[in-house]
Each structure stands twice: as structure tokens, then as C-alpha cells.
Coordinates of C-alpha atoms in Angstrom, one line a residue:
M28 CA 8.2 -19.8 35.0
T29 CA 5.2 -17.7 36.0
A30 CA 4.6 -16.2 32.6
R31 CA 4.6 -19.7 31.1
S32 CA 2.0 -21.1 33.5
D33 CA -0.2 -18.1 33.0
A34 CA -0.1 -18.4 29.2
R35 CA -1.0 -22.1 29.4
T36 CA -4.2 -21.5 31.3
T37 CA -5.7 -18.9 28.9
P38 CA -5.5 -18.0 25.2
M39 CA -2.7 -15.7 24.2
A40 CA -5.0 -12.9 23.2
M41 CA -6.5 -12.7 26.7
D42 CA -3.4 -13.5 28.7
L43 CA -1.0 -10.9 27.3
D44 CA -1.8 -7.3 27.0
H45 CA -0.7 -5.4 23.9
P46 CA 2.5 -3.4 24.4
L47 CA 1.0 -0.4 22.8
D48 CA -1.6 -0.3 25.6
R49 CA 1.0 0.0 28.4
P50 CA 2.0 3.7 27.9
A51 CA -1.7 4.7 28.2
R52 CA -1.9 3.0 31.5
Q53 CA 1.5 4.0 32.9
G54 CA 1.5 7.3 34.6
R55 CA -2.3 7.2 35.0
P56 CA -3.3 6.9 38.7
A57 CA -5.7 4.2 39.6
H58 CA -9.2 5.4 40.5
R59 CA -10.3 4.7 44.0
V60 CA -13.9 5.6 43.2
P61 CA -15.8 2.9 41.4
T62 CA -16.7 3.4 37.7
A63 CA -20.5 3.5 38.5
L64 CA -20.1 6.4 40.9
R65 CA -17.7 8.3 38.6
A66 CA -19.7 7.9 35.4
P67 CA -22.3 10.7 35.8
F68 CA -19.5 13.3 36.4
E69 CA -17.1 12.2 33.7
I70 CA -16.7 14.0 30.4
R71 CA -17.2 10.8 28.5
T72 CA -20.8 10.5 29.7
W73 CA -21.6 14.0 28.7
R74 CA -20.0 13.5 25.3
E75 CA -22.0 10.4 24.7
F76 CA -25.2 12.2 25.9
T77 CA -24.5 14.9 23.4
H78 CA -24.0 12.3 20.7
L79 CA -27.4 10.8 21.5
M80 CA -29.1 14.2 21.4
L81 CA -27.6 14.9 17.9
N82 CA -28.8 11.5 16.8
L83 CA -32.4 12.4 16.4
P84 CA -32.2 15.4 13.9
I85 CA -29.4 13.7 11.9
S86 CA -31.0 10.3 11.7
L87 CA -34.4 11.9 10.9
L88 CA -32.7 13.7 7.9
L89 CA -31.1 10.5 6.7
F90 CA -34.4 8.5 7.2
V91 CA -36.4 11.1 5.2
F92 CA -33.8 11.2 2.5
A93 CA -33.7 7.4 2.2
L94 CA -37.5 7.2 1.9
V95 CA -37.7 10.0 -0.7
T96 CA -34.9 8.7 -2.9
L97 CA -36.0 5.1 -2.7
S98 CA -39.6 6.1 -3.5
L99 CA -38.4 8.3 -6.3
S100 CA -36.1 5.7 -7.8
A101 CA -38.8 3.0 -7.6
G102 CA -41.3 5.3 -9.3
L103 CA -38.8 6.1 -12.1
L104 CA -37.9 2.4 -12.7
I105 CA -40.2 2.3 -15.6
T106 CA -37.9 4.8 -17.2
F107 CA -34.1 4.8 -17.6
L108 CA -33.7 7.4 -14.8
G109 CA -34.7 5.1 -11.9
I110 CA -31.4 3.3 -11.7
P111 CA -29.1 6.4 -11.9
V112 CA -31.2 8.1 -9.2
L113 CA -30.9 5.0 -7.0
A114 CA -27.1 4.9 -7.6
S115 CA -26.8 8.6 -6.8
S116 CA -28.7 8.2 -3.5
L117 CA -26.5 5.3 -2.5
A118 CA -23.4 7.4 -3.3
A119 CA -24.8 10.2 -1.2
F120 CA -25.3 7.7 1.7
R121 CA -21.6 6.8 1.4
G122 CA -20.9 10.5 2.0
F123 CA -23.3 10.7 4.9
G124 CA -21.5 7.6 6.3
A125 CA -18.2 9.5 6.3
L126 CA -19.7 12.3 8.3
E127 CA -21.2 9.8 10.8
R128 CA -17.8 8.2 11.2
L129 CA -16.3 11.6 12.0
R130 CA -19.1 12.3 14.5
A131 CA -18.5 8.9 16.2
R132 CA -14.8 9.6 16.3
A133 CA -15.5 13.0 18.0
F134 CA -18.1 12.0 20.5
L135 CA -17.8 8.2 20.9
R136 CA -14.0 8.0 20.5
L137 CA -14.7 5.3 17.9
D138 CA -12.0 5.2 15.1
T139 CA -13.7 3.4 12.3
E140 CA -11.7 2.9 9.1
A141 CA -13.3 4.0 5.8
P142 CA -14.7 1.2 3.8
E143 CA -13.2 0.0 0.5
P144 CA -13.6 2.6 -2.3
L145 CA -15.6 2.0 -5.4
R146 CA -13.7 0.3 -8.2
P147 CA -15.5 0.8 -11.6
R148 CA -14.3 -1.7 -14.2
A149 CA -14.1 1.0 -16.8
P150 CA -14.4 4.8 -17.0
G151 CA -17.9 6.1 -17.7
L152 CA -21.2 6.7 -16.0
M153 CA -22.7 3.3 -16.5
S154 CA -19.6 1.6 -15.1
W155 CA -19.8 3.8 -12.0
V156 CA -23.5 3.1 -11.6
G157 CA -22.9 -0.6 -11.8
A158 CA -20.1 -0.4 -9.2
V159 CA -22.3 1.6 -6.8
L160 CA -25.2 -0.9 -7.1
K161 CA -22.9 -4.0 -6.7
S162 CA -21.1 -2.6 -3.7
G163 CA -22.3 -4.1 -0.5
T164 CA -20.9 -1.1 1.4
S165 CA -23.4 1.2 -0.4
W166 CA -26.4 -0.9 0.7
R167 CA -25.1 -1.2 4.2
H168 CA -24.9 2.7 4.4
L169 CA -28.5 2.8 3.1
L170 CA -29.6 0.2 5.8
Y171 CA -27.9 2.4 8.4
G172 CA -30.1 5.4 7.3
L173 CA -33.2 3.3 7.6
L174 CA -32.5 1.5 10.9
H175 CA -30.8 4.2 12.8
F176 CA -33.8 6.5 13.0
P177 CA -36.1 4.3 15.2
W178 CA -33.2 3.5 17.4
A179 CA -32.1 7.1 17.6
L180 CA -35.7 8.2 18.5
V181 CA -35.9 5.7 21.4
A182 CA -32.4 6.6 22.7
F183 CA -33.1 10.3 22.4
V184 CA -36.4 10.2 24.3
V185 CA -35.2 7.8 27.1
S186 CA -31.9 9.6 27.6
L187 CA -33.3 13.1 27.6
V188 CA -36.3 12.3 29.9
C189 CA -34.3 10.1 32.4
W190 CA -31.2 12.3 32.4
S191 CA -33.0 15.6 32.9
T192 CA -35.4 14.2 35.5
A193 CA -32.6 12.5 37.4
W194 CA -30.5 15.7 37.6
L195 CA -33.6 17.8 38.6
L196 CA -34.4 15.5 41.5
F197 CA -30.7 15.2 42.5
L198 CA -30.4 19.0 42.6
Y199 CA -33.8 19.6 44.2
P200 CA -32.4 21.1 47.4
L201 CA -30.7 23.8 45.2
W202 CA -33.8 25.0 43.3
H203 CA -36.6 24.1 45.8
W204 CA -36.8 27.7 46.8
A205 CA -38.1 28.7 43.4
L206 CA -41.4 26.8 43.8
P207 CA -42.8 28.8 46.7
A208 CA -41.3 32.0 45.4
Y209 CA -42.5 31.9 41.8
A210 CA -45.0 28.9 41.4
D211 CA -47.0 29.4 44.6
N212 CA -46.3 25.8 45.6
P213 CA -44.4 24.6 48.7
G214 CA -42.6 22.0 46.7
I215 CA -43.0 19.2 44.0
Q216 CA -46.6 18.0 44.1
L217 CA -46.9 14.2 44.2
Y218 CA -50.7 14.0 44.7
G219 CA -53.7 16.3 44.4
D220 CA -57.5 16.0 44.1
S221 CA -60.5 18.2 43.6
D222 CA -61.1 18.6 47.3
G223 CA -57.9 20.5 47.7
D224 CA -56.0 17.7 49.3
A225 CA -52.4 17.5 48.0
F226 CA -49.0 16.1 49.0
Y227 CA -45.9 18.2 48.4
L228 CA -42.2 17.4 48.9
D229 CA -41.4 20.4 51.1
T230 CA -40.0 19.2 54.4
P231 CA -36.3 18.9 54.9
F232 CA -36.5 15.1 55.1
E233 CA -38.6 14.9 51.9
I234 CA -36.2 17.2 50.1
A235 CA -33.2 15.1 51.2
G236 CA -35.0 11.9 50.2
T237 CA -35.8 13.4 46.8
S238 CA -32.1 14.3 46.3
V239 CA -31.0 10.8 47.2
L240 CA -33.5 9.2 44.8
G241 CA -32.3 11.6 42.1
L242 CA -28.7 10.5 42.7
L243 CA -29.7 6.9 42.3
L244 CA -31.4 7.8 39.0
V245 CA -28.4 9.8 37.9
L246 CA -26.2 6.7 38.4
V247 CA -28.6 4.4 36.7
T248 CA -29.1 6.8 33.7
A249 CA -25.4 7.3 33.3
G250 CA -25.0 3.5 32.7
L251 CA -28.0 3.6 30.4
I252 CA -26.5 6.4 28.3
R253 CA -23.2 4.4 28.0
G254 CA -25.2 1.4 26.9
F255 CA -27.0 3.4 24.2
A256 CA -23.7 4.8 23.1
H257 CA -22.2 1.3 22.9
M258 CA -25.1 0.3 20.6
D259 CA -24.3 3.3 18.4
R260 CA -20.7 2.1 18.2
V261 CA -21.9 -1.3 17.1
M262 CA -24.1 0.1 14.4
V263 CA -21.4 2.5 13.1
G264 CA -18.7 -0.1 13.1
G265 CA -20.9 -2.8 11.6
L266 CA -22.7 -0.8 8.9
L267 CA -20.4 2.1 8.1
G268 CA -17.0 0.4 8.3
P269 CA -15.2 -2.0 6.0
S270 CA -16.6 -5.5 5.7
R271 CA -14.8 -8.4 7.3
L272 CA -14.0 -9.8 3.9
A273 CA -12.5 -6.5 2.7
T274 CA -10.5 -6.2 5.9
R275 CA -9.2 -9.7 5.5
V276 CA -8.3 -9.1 1.9
V277 CA -6.3 -6.0 2.9
E278 CA -4.5 -8.0 5.6
L279 CA -3.7 -10.8 3.2
E280 CA -2.4 -8.3 0.6
S281 CA -0.2 -6.7 3.3
D282 CA 1.0 -10.2 4.5
R283 CA 1.8 -11.2 0.9
G284 CA 3.9 -8.1 0.5
V285 CA 5.8 -9.0 3.7
V286 CA 6.3 -12.6 2.6
V287 CA 7.6 -11.4 -0.8
D288 CA 10.0 -8.9 0.8
T289 CA 11.2 -11.5 3.3
A290 CA 11.8 -14.1 0.5
A291 CA 13.7 -11.5 -1.5
A292 CA 15.8 -10.5 1.5
D293 CA 16.6 -14.2 2.2
L294 CA 17.6 -14.8 -1.4
R295 CA 19.9 -11.7 -1.3
R296 CA 21.4 -12.9 1.9
I297 CA 22.1 -16.4 0.5
E298 CA 23.6 -14.9 -2.7
R299 CA 25.8 -12.6 -0.6
D300 CA 26.9 -15.5 1.6
L301 CA 27.7 -17.7 -1.3
H302 CA 29.6 -14.9 -3.2
D303 CA 31.6 -13.6 -0.2
G304 CA 32.1 -17.0 1.5
A305 CA 32.1 -20.4 -0.1
Q306 CA 32.5 -19.1 -3.7
A307 CA 35.5 -17.0 -2.8
R308 CA 37.1 -19.9 -1.0
L309 CA 36.5 -22.2 -3.9
V310 CA 38.0 -19.7 -6.4
A311 CA 41.1 -19.4 -4.2
L312 CA 41.2 -23.2 -3.9
A313 CA 41.1 -23.6 -7.7
M314 CA 43.9 -21.1 -8.1
G315 CA 46.0 -22.8 -5.3
L316 CA 45.6 -26.2 -6.9
G317 CA 46.6 -24.8 -10.3
L318 CA 49.8 -23.3 -8.9
A319 CA 50.5 -26.6 -7.0
K320 CA 50.0 -28.5 -10.3
E321 CA 52.6 -26.2 -12.0
K322 CA 55.1 -26.7 -9.2
L323 CA 54.5 -30.5 -8.8
H324 CA 57.6 -31.5 -10.9
E325 CA 59.8 -28.5 -10.2
D326 CA 59.3 -28.1 -6.4
P327 CA 57.4 -31.1 -5.0
D328 CA 57.8 -29.9 -1.4
T329 CA 56.2 -26.5 -2.2
A330 CA 53.5 -28.2 -4.2
A331 CA 52.7 -30.5 -1.2
A332 CA 52.5 -27.5 1.1
M333 CA 50.1 -25.8 -1.3
V334 CA 48.0 -28.9 -1.6
D335 CA 47.8 -29.1 2.2
E336 CA 46.7 -25.5 2.4
A337 CA 44.1 -26.2 -0.3
H338 CA 42.9 -29.1 1.8
G339 CA 42.3 -26.7 4.7
E340 CA 40.5 -24.3 2.4
V341 CA 38.2 -27.2 1.4
K342 CA 37.3 -27.9 5.0
L343 CA 36.5 -24.2 5.6
A344 CA 34.4 -24.1 2.4
L345 CA 32.5 -27.2 3.5
Q346 CA 31.9 -25.7 6.9
E347 CA 30.6 -22.4 5.4
L348 CA 28.3 -24.4 3.1
R349 CA 27.0 -26.3 6.1
D350 CA 26.3 -23.1 8.0
L351 CA 24.6 -21.7 4.9
A352 CA 22.4 -24.8 4.6
R353 CA 21.6 -24.6 8.3
G354 CA 20.6 -21.0 7.8
I355 CA 18.2 -22.0 5.0
H356 CA 16.7 -25.0 6.8
P357 CA 18.7 -27.0 9.3
A358 CA 18.8 -30.8 8.8
V359 CA 18.4 -31.4 12.5
L360 CA 15.1 -29.6 12.4
T361 CA 13.8 -31.8 9.7
D362 CA 15.1 -35.0 11.2
R363 CA 14.6 -34.6 14.9
G364 CA 12.2 -31.6 15.4
L365 CA 12.2 -28.5 17.4
D366 CA 13.6 -29.9 20.6
A367 CA 16.9 -31.0 19.2
A368 CA 17.1 -28.0 16.8
L369 CA 16.6 -25.5 19.6
S370 CA 19.1 -27.3 21.8
A371 CA 21.6 -26.9 19.0
L372 CA 20.9 -23.2 18.8
A373 CA 21.2 -22.9 22.6
A374 CA 24.6 -24.5 22.5
R375 CA 25.9 -21.7 20.3
C376 CA 24.5 -18.8 22.4
T377 CA 27.0 -16.9 24.5
A378 CA 24.8 -17.2 27.7
P379 CA 23.7 -20.5 29.2
V380 CA 20.3 -21.4 27.9
H381 CA 17.7 -23.8 29.3
V382 CA 15.4 -25.2 26.6
S383 CA 12.0 -26.8 27.5
V384 CA 9.9 -28.1 24.6
D385 CA 6.5 -29.6 25.5
L386 CA 5.0 -30.8 22.3
T387 CA 3.1 -34.1 21.8
Q388 CA 3.3 -33.8 18.0
R389 CA 5.0 -31.7 15.4
P390 CA 3.4 -28.7 13.7
A391 CA 3.5 -28.1 10.0
E392 CA 6.9 -27.8 8.5
A393 CA 6.5 -24.2 7.6
I394 CA 5.4 -23.2 11.1
E395 CA 8.2 -25.3 12.6
G396 CA 10.7 -23.5 10.5
I397 CA 9.3 -20.1 11.5
A398 CA 9.5 -21.0 15.1
Y399 CA 13.1 -22.2 14.8
F400 CA 14.2 -19.0 13.1
T401 CA 12.3 -16.9 15.6
V402 CA 14.2 -18.5 18.5
S403 CA 17.4 -18.2 16.5
E404 CA 16.9 -14.5 16.0
L405 CA 16.1 -13.9 19.7
L406 CA 19.1 -15.9 20.9
Q407 CA 21.3 -13.9 18.5
N408 CA 20.0 -10.7 20.1
I409 CA 20.8 -12.1 23.5
S410 CA 24.3 -12.9 22.4
K411 CA 24.9 -9.5 20.8
H412 CA 23.0 -7.0 22.9
A413 CA 21.5 -8.3 26.2
H414 CA 24.7 -9.0 28.2
A415 CA 22.7 -11.8 29.9
T416 CA 24.1 -14.5 32.1
H417 CA 21.2 -16.8 31.8
A418 CA 18.3 -17.4 29.4
T419 CA 15.4 -19.8 28.9
V420 CA 13.4 -21.0 25.9
D421 CA 10.0 -22.5 26.5
V422 CA 7.8 -24.0 23.7
W423 CA 4.3 -25.4 24.1
H424 CA 1.1 -26.0 22.3
T425 CA -2.4 -24.7 23.4
D426 CA -5.7 -23.9 21.8
N427 CA -4.4 -24.6 18.3
R428 CA -1.5 -22.2 18.8
L429 CA 2.2 -22.8 19.1
L430 CA 3.7 -20.5 21.8
L431 CA 7.3 -19.6 22.2
Q432 CA 8.8 -17.7 25.2
V433 CA 12.4 -16.6 25.4
T434 CA 13.5 -14.9 28.6
D435 CA 16.9 -13.5 29.6
N436 CA 18.2 -11.6 32.6
G437 CA 20.0 -8.9 30.6
H438 CA 19.8 -5.2 30.8
G439 CA 16.4 -4.9 29.0
G440 CA 15.2 -2.0 26.9
A441 CA 14.2 -4.1 23.9
T442 CA 11.3 -2.6 21.8
L443 CA 9.3 -3.4 18.7
H444 CA 9.5 0.2 17.6
H445 CA 12.1 2.4 15.8
G446 CA 12.8 -0.2 13.1
T447 CA 14.7 -2.7 15.3
G448 CA 15.3 -6.3 14.4
L449 CA 12.3 -7.3 16.5
T450 CA 10.1 -5.1 14.2
G451 CA 11.0 -7.2 11.2
L452 CA 10.5 -10.4 13.3
A453 CA 7.0 -9.2 14.3
E454 CA 6.2 -8.5 10.6
R455 CA 7.2 -12.0 9.6
L456 CA 5.0 -13.5 12.3
D457 CA 2.1 -11.3 11.4
A458 CA 2.4 -12.5 7.8
V459 CA 1.2 -16.0 9.1
D460 CA -1.3 -14.6 11.6
G461 CA 1.2 -14.8 14.4
L462 CA 1.9 -12.4 17.2
L463 CA 5.0 -11.1 19.0
V464 CA 4.9 -9.5 22.4
V465 CA 7.9 -7.9 24.1
D466 CA 8.1 -7.2 27.8
S467 CA 11.5 -5.6 28.4
P468 CA 11.6 -2.9 31.1
P469 CA 14.9 -1.0 31.5
G470 CA 17.2 -3.0 33.7
G471 CA 15.5 -6.3 32.6
P472 CA 14.5 -9.0 32.6
T473 CA 13.3 -9.4 29.0
T474 CA 10.5 -11.7 28.0
V475 CA 9.6 -12.1 24.4
T476 CA 6.5 -14.3 23.6
A477 CA 5.7 -15.4 20.1
E478 CA 2.4 -17.0 19.1
L479 CA 2.0 -18.9 15.8
P480 CA -1.0 -20.8 14.4
W481 CA -0.8 -24.6 14.9
R482 CA -1.1 -26.3 11.5
E483 CA -0.5 -30.0 11.2

């Protein structure tokens, strides 16, 4: 399959685009003009230029505030007031950081999450002071105030001088008339000496050449402004956002909640299946055998029929117990691996399924189980909803990742949104650092690709 060969050549994160990105691209006409030629005239460049112009006064204020408060707190360290003053300045910088994130969101379109809040161990001023001083986020905000000023000064001067000069030269044919009319000069003077010799850009050829040079400078400066803005994004995201450790902790807490909810749902399902299935059959079996025992001497023929019926109930109860055990963890998966287990799943699907498993070794038991139940859920969706006449299941291993791809030729329209079964499946995969990507346009075909970490 084409999708499979593409996924083998590159990592999953680079090979498959995120489904949430597709709506933004759909309906947007492709630009025929290259980005470098469009940049000077796009709103984005002017937004970023405005951001760079605002950088200098704001960063100057933060820089002066940082120097004053640090000097004041250092001078007061010989007294008790130095530490509270330092903590107050760090807290103020956290507030400035919130304003800077809002400014970056407005002008740079950078959506930076707020860092983790302060968590004092106990109520009271000293506990709050200790929490502020121990917080790495507070010190990163202070570092931003100190480092951003020299960078903002360079970006402000270079952007303002180059951008204004470039546009003045580019638009020279439009305002050239003002020089002889109001400045008593025939044009822009490039050279002049004490003897009265001078060179002016005043001929039509020189005016046109100046405009062409200005256009080149406009194009170059637009790229320069975007580079400066990108550096600002890096500084805001790196110093004013949550730390990687805090972000990872939040992810793990969320994943733990998903795992706990999933385990609880599985336990409820097993309990329900036992209560409504095998347990009910075994209760009926016990009652039937009790009645057969009472009729054994009075009516042997009826007792024999009841025993025969009970024998059938035993077979059904055993089958339900086998199905339940298979739903918990199938024996064929433990004994023979994914190839045989997925082939058994394919045999129970309503559409013909071709299974291809290309694994030189087996992953960890937990990952193998998640892969099995992911394919099981997807094949059940095909049986219930897709109305497909053919499906394929491909499994392979690349770049320390286990990849699954299930494709069917059904009517399509599957989505990860609106609380569908695929949403829960995606949450389960995300709990183990996995990924689920659905490509299902209306009318089909549907391709669902799952990525799991490879753990031996």
C-alpha cells in the first residue's frame, strides 16, 4: 500500500499530518506568488514589525525594573527586608510575563501556555516567599527581563532603519518631486564635496534603479523581520512558558487519569459480562440440575432431557467464559504473537481482511496487548459501521515505534471528534505516548494509522 511504504521511509511524526491541520488548509487557495515576494505586503510582517517596535520601550521598562529591584534587594540583604523585596520583584515579573504572553499571542500568533502556579506548602507570607524563591519559573521570568533588552534594542534599530530605508527607496519615484520642490535638491545626493561637485539620483534611469534597489531591500528586510520575530517566539516560549518537566508532569497526570478510567471501565465491563452472561447461565444450570435430581426417580426420561439441556448450557457458559477471557487477554496472543492473534480477529470480521505483520521480534507484552485491542476495535467498527467489502491490516516496526494501519473501502466519514469510539481509542493510545491518525473522507476509503512506542 502506498501509505504503508511512505510511513516506512520516514518517522510517523513527519510522515502523517495532524488531522486538525487539514481544515485550515482546505478551502485556502494555494499561493502562486512565492513567500519571499509576498512577505513585505502581508499583514503578518507588519504585525511582527509592530511587535519589534513595541519591544524596546517594554523591554527597557523591564530591564530598569529588574536592575533596580535586584540592587535594592541586594542592598537590603543585611536586613530582613531583602528577601521579601526580591520575592516581590520575582512575583511582579511573573505578572509581566503574563502580559508578554498576551502580546506575543496578539502580534506573533504564539499561544504559550501559562507556567505552573505557585504552590506554597502552608498559608502565610514566609511560605509564599519560599515558594517564589524556589520556583524556577520566577527566575526564568527575571532572566527574560534582563536578556530581552539588549536583543530588543538590536532588533528595534536594525528593523526600523532597514525597513524605513527600504520603503523610502522603493517608493522614491512617488516622492522624488518633493526634493526639488521643497529641499532645493534635484534628488537624493550620493556624493558631494567642497568644490560644489555632487551626484544626485535625478534622472529617470537613476530613479528607477533606486526603486528596484529599494524593492530588493524590502524583500530582504521582510525576511529579517520574520527572523527577529521568530527569535522573540523562542525567548517567550522558552523563558515565559511552562518548563519541560512541568509539561511532562501534567501529561503524565492526564495519562494516569485516562489509564485509571480505562481500567475502571474494563472492570465494569468484565463484571457486567460475568453477571449477565456466564453467571446467569450457571445459575440456570444449577436450578436445572436440581430439578433433574428431583425427577430422577419419578420421571427418568424428563430428568435425562433436563440433564441434556443442562449439558448444552454448560457448553454455552464455557464459550462465554472463553470469549470473556479472550477479551481480557487472548491466549493466542500470548502463545503465538500478533500475527496469529490478528489473523484470528480478521476471521471474525464481516468483511474479508488481509493481514500483513512484518516484525522481527515481539514488543513488550503491554504494547502488544494495546496493539491487539486497537486492531480489534477498528475491525469491529468496520463490521458495524463501514459497510466495507475489503479491509487490510498492516503492522510493522520502525524507529523504535510500532505502527499499525487499518484500511477499508467503506463509505468513510470516521472522525476523532464528537465523542466517537475512536476518541476513546485515541485517548488510550495517548496514555502510553501513542498516536492515532484518521484519514476518512466522505465516500471512503478510510485509513486509520496508530503509532505506539516500541518497548522490548
